[in-house]
C-alpha cells in the first residue's frame, strides 16, 4: 500500500507542476525562474517581476534560480 500511495503522490505532483506559478524578472539577461516572488534572486531585479507558469518559463529556456535548488 505504501508503494501505491507514493505512486499516486508522484502522479499528483506531476499534474500540479503543469500549473505551478513561477516568477521572472523582466530583464534582457534574465534566464531564471523563481518559485517565490520574495526570493533573494528577485530582490535585486531592477525591472518588473512577471508572474507566469512553470511550463511557460521552461519553454522560454528559463532555468531554476540558484537560490532555490
Ligand atoms: Zn529564486
PDB file of N, CA, C and O in Angstrom, residues 10 42 56:
ATOM      1  N   UNK A  10       3.245  10.811  -6.532  1.00  0.00           N
ATOM      2  CA  UNK A  10       4.146  11.148  -7.630  1.00  0.00           C
ATOM      3  C   UNK A  10       3.360  11.683  -8.829  1.00  0.00           C
ATOM      4  O   UNK A  10       3.687  12.720  -9.389  1.00  0.00           O
ATOM      5  N   UNK A  42      15.339  37.493  -6.809  1.00  0.00           N
ATOM      6  CA  UNK A  42      14.475  38.515  -7.417  1.00  0.00           C
ATOM      7  C   UNK A  42      14.613  39.860  -6.713  1.00  0.00           C
ATOM      8  O   UNK A  42      14.189  40.888  -7.237  1.00  0.00           O
ATOM      9  N   UNK A  56       5.538  27.650 -19.125  1.00  0.00           N
ATOM     10  CA  UNK A  56       5.891  28.774 -19.994  1.00  0.00           C
ATOM     11  C   UNK A  56       7.333  29.199 -19.756  1.00  0.00           C
ATOM     12  O   UNK A  56       8.073  29.473 -20.701  1.00  0.00           O
TER      13      UNK A  56
END
